[in-house]
Coordinates of C-alpha atoms and ligand atoms in Angstrom, one line a residue:
X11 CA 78.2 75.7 76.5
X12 CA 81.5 77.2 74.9
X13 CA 84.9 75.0 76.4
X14 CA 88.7 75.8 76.3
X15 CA 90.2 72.2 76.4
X16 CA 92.1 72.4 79.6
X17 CA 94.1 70.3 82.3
X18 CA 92.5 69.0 84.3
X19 CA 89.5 69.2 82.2
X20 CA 87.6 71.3 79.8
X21 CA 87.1 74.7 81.0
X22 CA 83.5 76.2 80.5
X23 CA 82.6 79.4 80.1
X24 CA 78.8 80.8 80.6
X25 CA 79.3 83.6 78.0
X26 CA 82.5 85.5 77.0
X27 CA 81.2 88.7 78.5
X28 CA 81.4 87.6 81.5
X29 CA 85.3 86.9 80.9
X30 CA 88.4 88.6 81.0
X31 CA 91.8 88.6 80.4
X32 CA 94.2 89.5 83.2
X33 CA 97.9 90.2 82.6
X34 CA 100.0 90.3 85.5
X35 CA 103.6 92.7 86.1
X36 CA 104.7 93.1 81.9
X37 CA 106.7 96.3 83.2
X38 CA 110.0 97.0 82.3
X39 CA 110.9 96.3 85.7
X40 CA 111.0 92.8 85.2
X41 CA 111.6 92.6 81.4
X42 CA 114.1 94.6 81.0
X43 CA 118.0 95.0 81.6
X44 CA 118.4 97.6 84.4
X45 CA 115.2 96.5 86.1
X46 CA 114.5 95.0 89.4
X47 CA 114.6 91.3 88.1
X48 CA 117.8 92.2 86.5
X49 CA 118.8 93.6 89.6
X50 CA 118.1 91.1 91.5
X51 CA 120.3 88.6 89.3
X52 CA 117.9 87.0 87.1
X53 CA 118.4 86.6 83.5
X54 CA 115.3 88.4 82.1
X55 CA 115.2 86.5 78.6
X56 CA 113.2 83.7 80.0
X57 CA 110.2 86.9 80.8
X58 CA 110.5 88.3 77.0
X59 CA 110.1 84.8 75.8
X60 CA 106.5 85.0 76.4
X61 CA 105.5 88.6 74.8
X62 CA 104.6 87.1 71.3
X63 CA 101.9 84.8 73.3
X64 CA 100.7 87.5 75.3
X65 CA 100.2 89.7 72.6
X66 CA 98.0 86.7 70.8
X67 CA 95.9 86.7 73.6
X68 CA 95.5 90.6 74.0
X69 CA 94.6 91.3 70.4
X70 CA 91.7 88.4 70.6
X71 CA 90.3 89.6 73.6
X72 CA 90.5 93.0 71.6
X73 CA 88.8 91.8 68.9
X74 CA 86.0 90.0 70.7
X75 CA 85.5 93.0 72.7
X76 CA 86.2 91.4 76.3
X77 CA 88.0 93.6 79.1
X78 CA 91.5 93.4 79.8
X79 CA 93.3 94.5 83.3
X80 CA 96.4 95.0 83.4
X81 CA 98.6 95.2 86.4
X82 CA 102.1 96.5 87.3
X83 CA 103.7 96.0 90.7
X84 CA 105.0 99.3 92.0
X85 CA 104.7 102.0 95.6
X86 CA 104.5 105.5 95.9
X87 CA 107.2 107.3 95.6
X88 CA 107.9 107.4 100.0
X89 CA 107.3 103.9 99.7
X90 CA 105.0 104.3 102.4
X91 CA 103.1 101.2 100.6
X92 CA 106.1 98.6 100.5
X93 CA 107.0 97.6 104.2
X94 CA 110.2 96.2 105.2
X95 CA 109.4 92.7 104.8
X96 CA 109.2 93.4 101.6
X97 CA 111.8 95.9 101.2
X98 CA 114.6 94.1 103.1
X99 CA 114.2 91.3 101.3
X100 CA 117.0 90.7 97.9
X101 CA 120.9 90.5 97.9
X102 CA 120.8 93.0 95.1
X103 CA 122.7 96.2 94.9
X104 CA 119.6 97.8 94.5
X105 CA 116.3 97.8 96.8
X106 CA 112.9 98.8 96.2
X107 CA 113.0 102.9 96.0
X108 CA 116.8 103.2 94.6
X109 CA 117.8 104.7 91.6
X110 CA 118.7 102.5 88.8
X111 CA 118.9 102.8 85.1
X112 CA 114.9 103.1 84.6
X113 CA 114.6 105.2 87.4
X114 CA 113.3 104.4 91.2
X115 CA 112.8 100.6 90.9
X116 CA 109.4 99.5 91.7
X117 CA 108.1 102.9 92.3
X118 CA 105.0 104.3 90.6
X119 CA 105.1 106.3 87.3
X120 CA 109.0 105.9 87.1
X121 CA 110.1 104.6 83.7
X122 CA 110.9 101.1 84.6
X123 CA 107.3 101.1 86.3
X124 CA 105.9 101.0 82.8
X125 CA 104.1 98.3 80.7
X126 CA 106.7 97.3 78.0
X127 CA 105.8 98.8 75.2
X128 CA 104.8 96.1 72.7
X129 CA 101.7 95.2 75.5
X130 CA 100.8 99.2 76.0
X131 CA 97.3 99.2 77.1
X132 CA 94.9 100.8 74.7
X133 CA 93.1 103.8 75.9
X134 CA 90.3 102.8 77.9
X135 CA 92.0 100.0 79.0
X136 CA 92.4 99.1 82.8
X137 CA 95.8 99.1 84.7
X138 CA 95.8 98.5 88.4
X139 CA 98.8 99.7 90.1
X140 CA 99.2 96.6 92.9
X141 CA 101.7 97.7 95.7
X142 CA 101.7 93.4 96.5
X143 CA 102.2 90.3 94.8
X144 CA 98.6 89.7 94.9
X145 CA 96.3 92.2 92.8
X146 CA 93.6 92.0 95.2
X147 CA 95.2 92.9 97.8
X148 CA 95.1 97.0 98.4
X149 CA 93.7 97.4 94.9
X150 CA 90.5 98.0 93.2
X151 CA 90.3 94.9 91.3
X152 CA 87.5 93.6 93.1
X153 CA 85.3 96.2 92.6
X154 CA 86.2 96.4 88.8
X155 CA 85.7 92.9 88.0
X156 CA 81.8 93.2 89.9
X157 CA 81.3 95.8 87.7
X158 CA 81.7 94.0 84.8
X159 CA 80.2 91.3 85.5
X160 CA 83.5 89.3 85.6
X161 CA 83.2 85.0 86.8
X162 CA 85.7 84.0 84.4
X163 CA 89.8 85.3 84.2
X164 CA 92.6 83.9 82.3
X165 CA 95.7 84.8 83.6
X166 CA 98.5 85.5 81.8
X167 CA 102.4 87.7 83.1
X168 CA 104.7 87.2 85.5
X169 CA 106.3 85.7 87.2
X170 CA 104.5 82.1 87.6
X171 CA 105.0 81.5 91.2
X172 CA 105.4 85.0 92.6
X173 CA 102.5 87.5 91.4
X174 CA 100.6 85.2 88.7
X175 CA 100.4 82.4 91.6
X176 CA 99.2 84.8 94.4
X177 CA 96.6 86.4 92.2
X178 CA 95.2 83.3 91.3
X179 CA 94.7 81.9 94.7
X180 CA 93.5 85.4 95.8
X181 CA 90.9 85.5 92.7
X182 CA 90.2 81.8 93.4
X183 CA 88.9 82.4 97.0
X184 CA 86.8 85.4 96.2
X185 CA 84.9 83.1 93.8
X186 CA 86.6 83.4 90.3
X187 CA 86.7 80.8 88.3
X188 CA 90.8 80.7 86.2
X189 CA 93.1 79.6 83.8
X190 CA 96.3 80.2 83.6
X191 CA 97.7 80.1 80.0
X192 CA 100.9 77.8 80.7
X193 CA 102.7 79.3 77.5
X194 CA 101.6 83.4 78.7
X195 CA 103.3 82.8 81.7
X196 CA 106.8 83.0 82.9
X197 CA 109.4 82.8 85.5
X198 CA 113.1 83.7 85.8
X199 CA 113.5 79.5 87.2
X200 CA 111.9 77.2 85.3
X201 CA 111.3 74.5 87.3
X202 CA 109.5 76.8 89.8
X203 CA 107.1 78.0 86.5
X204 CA 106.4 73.7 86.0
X205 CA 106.0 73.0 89.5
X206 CA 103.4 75.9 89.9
X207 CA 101.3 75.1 87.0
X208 CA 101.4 71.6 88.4
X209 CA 100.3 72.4 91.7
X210 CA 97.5 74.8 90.4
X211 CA 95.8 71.7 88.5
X212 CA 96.8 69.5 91.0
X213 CA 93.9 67.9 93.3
X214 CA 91.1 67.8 90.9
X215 CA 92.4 71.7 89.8
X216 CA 92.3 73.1 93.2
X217 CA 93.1 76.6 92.5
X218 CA 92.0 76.3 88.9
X219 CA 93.0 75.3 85.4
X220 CA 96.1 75.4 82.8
X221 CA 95.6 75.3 79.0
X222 CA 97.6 76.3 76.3
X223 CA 97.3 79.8 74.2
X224 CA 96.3 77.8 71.5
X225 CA 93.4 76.0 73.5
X226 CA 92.4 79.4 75.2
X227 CA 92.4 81.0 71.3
X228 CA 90.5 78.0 69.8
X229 CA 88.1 78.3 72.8
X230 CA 87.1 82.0 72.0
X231 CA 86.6 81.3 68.0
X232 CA 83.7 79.4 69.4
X233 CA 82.3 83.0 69.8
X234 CA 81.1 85.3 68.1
X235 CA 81.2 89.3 68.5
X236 CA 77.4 89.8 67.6
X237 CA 77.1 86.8 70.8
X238 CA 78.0 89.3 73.2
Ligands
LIG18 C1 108.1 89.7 91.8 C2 106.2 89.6 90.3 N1 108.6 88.6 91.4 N2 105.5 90.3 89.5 N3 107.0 90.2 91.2 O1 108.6 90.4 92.7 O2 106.2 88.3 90.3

């Protein structure tokens, strides 16, 4: 049975189709100066620091044929999606729904909203649009991931402890079995990045595993294409 060496043990997969790679909030948003995270005081370096890594992963799961979901965080436009307890929250000169340098922050289709462009989904590609931290929550991710057959996701994006954490635990209690590529994920604190990867493998794994890229790549060489 194919293994990705993993903490706190080796991670198996049944088959690779039944795998696939998710990769959590890459918009500008939270990338890039002018953004939300930028906005909200955060220096946004730490988030670009993993692009190389996540691009590793996406142009394996490319090659090998596997799906990839995407997600980006964002509301409709009269942010009758994003409630007050979410809106309210931030010391930030600019909430949810103002206009800032990439347009309406976290608000769907504005140019901030985007995927950065050096991890632009491929036509055909999936991108949920997720209106929470979690991506199951008010989104069609479920449903997709039954359609495909989907046991197995490695999670990559950000940030660690907000959205990446939440979908985890989310995917985690509707059965999914996942990884979470330690060196594809980021946060704008870093100590809140180490304590979530710890608390994730924690306990036997409790809400799953954490491997490197470079175990999660040397797992999917043990495949082939003509395997799937
Ligand atoms: C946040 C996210 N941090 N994608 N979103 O608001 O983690």
């Amino acid at each position: 049975m194919p293994a990705i060496t993993a903490r706190p043990y080796d991670y198996h997969l049944p088959t690779t189709a039944s795998v696939a790679l998710l990769i959590i909030d890459m918009q500008r948003d939270f990338l890039e100066p002018g953004g939300f995270g930028d906005a909200l005081g955060n220096d946004v370096q730490r988030l670009q620091a993993i692009v190389p890594t996540v691009q590793k992963l996406q142009a394996a799961f490319r090659a090998l044929h596997l799906p990839i979901f995407q997600t980006v965080e964002g509301h409709q436009s009269d942010l009758s999606d994003c409630p007050p307890s979410k809106r309210d929250r931030g010391k930030g000169a600019l909430k949810i729904g103002d206009r800032g340098p990439m347009g309406r922050i976290l608000v769907l289709g504005e140019p901030g909203n985007g995927i950065i462009s050096d991890l632009a989904p491929l036509s055909g590609e999936t991108v949920i649009a997720k209106p929470g931290k979690g991506a199951f929550y008010n989104t069609n991710l479920e449903f997709l991931l039954k359609t495909h057959n989907i046991s197995h996701l490695i999670l990559t994006g950000v940030t660690t402890e907000v959205c990446v954490q939440t979908t985890m635990r989310e995917a985690n209690d509707r059965g999914y079995e996942c990884l979470l590529v330690e060196d594809g994920t980021a946060s704008y604190f870093p100590e809140f990045k180490q304590a979530t990867l710890e608390m994730i493998c924690a306990q036997g794994g409790i809400v799953g595993w954490c491997g490197s890229s470079e175990q999660v790549l040397a797992g999917l060489k043990q495949f082939q294409p003509a395997s799937l």
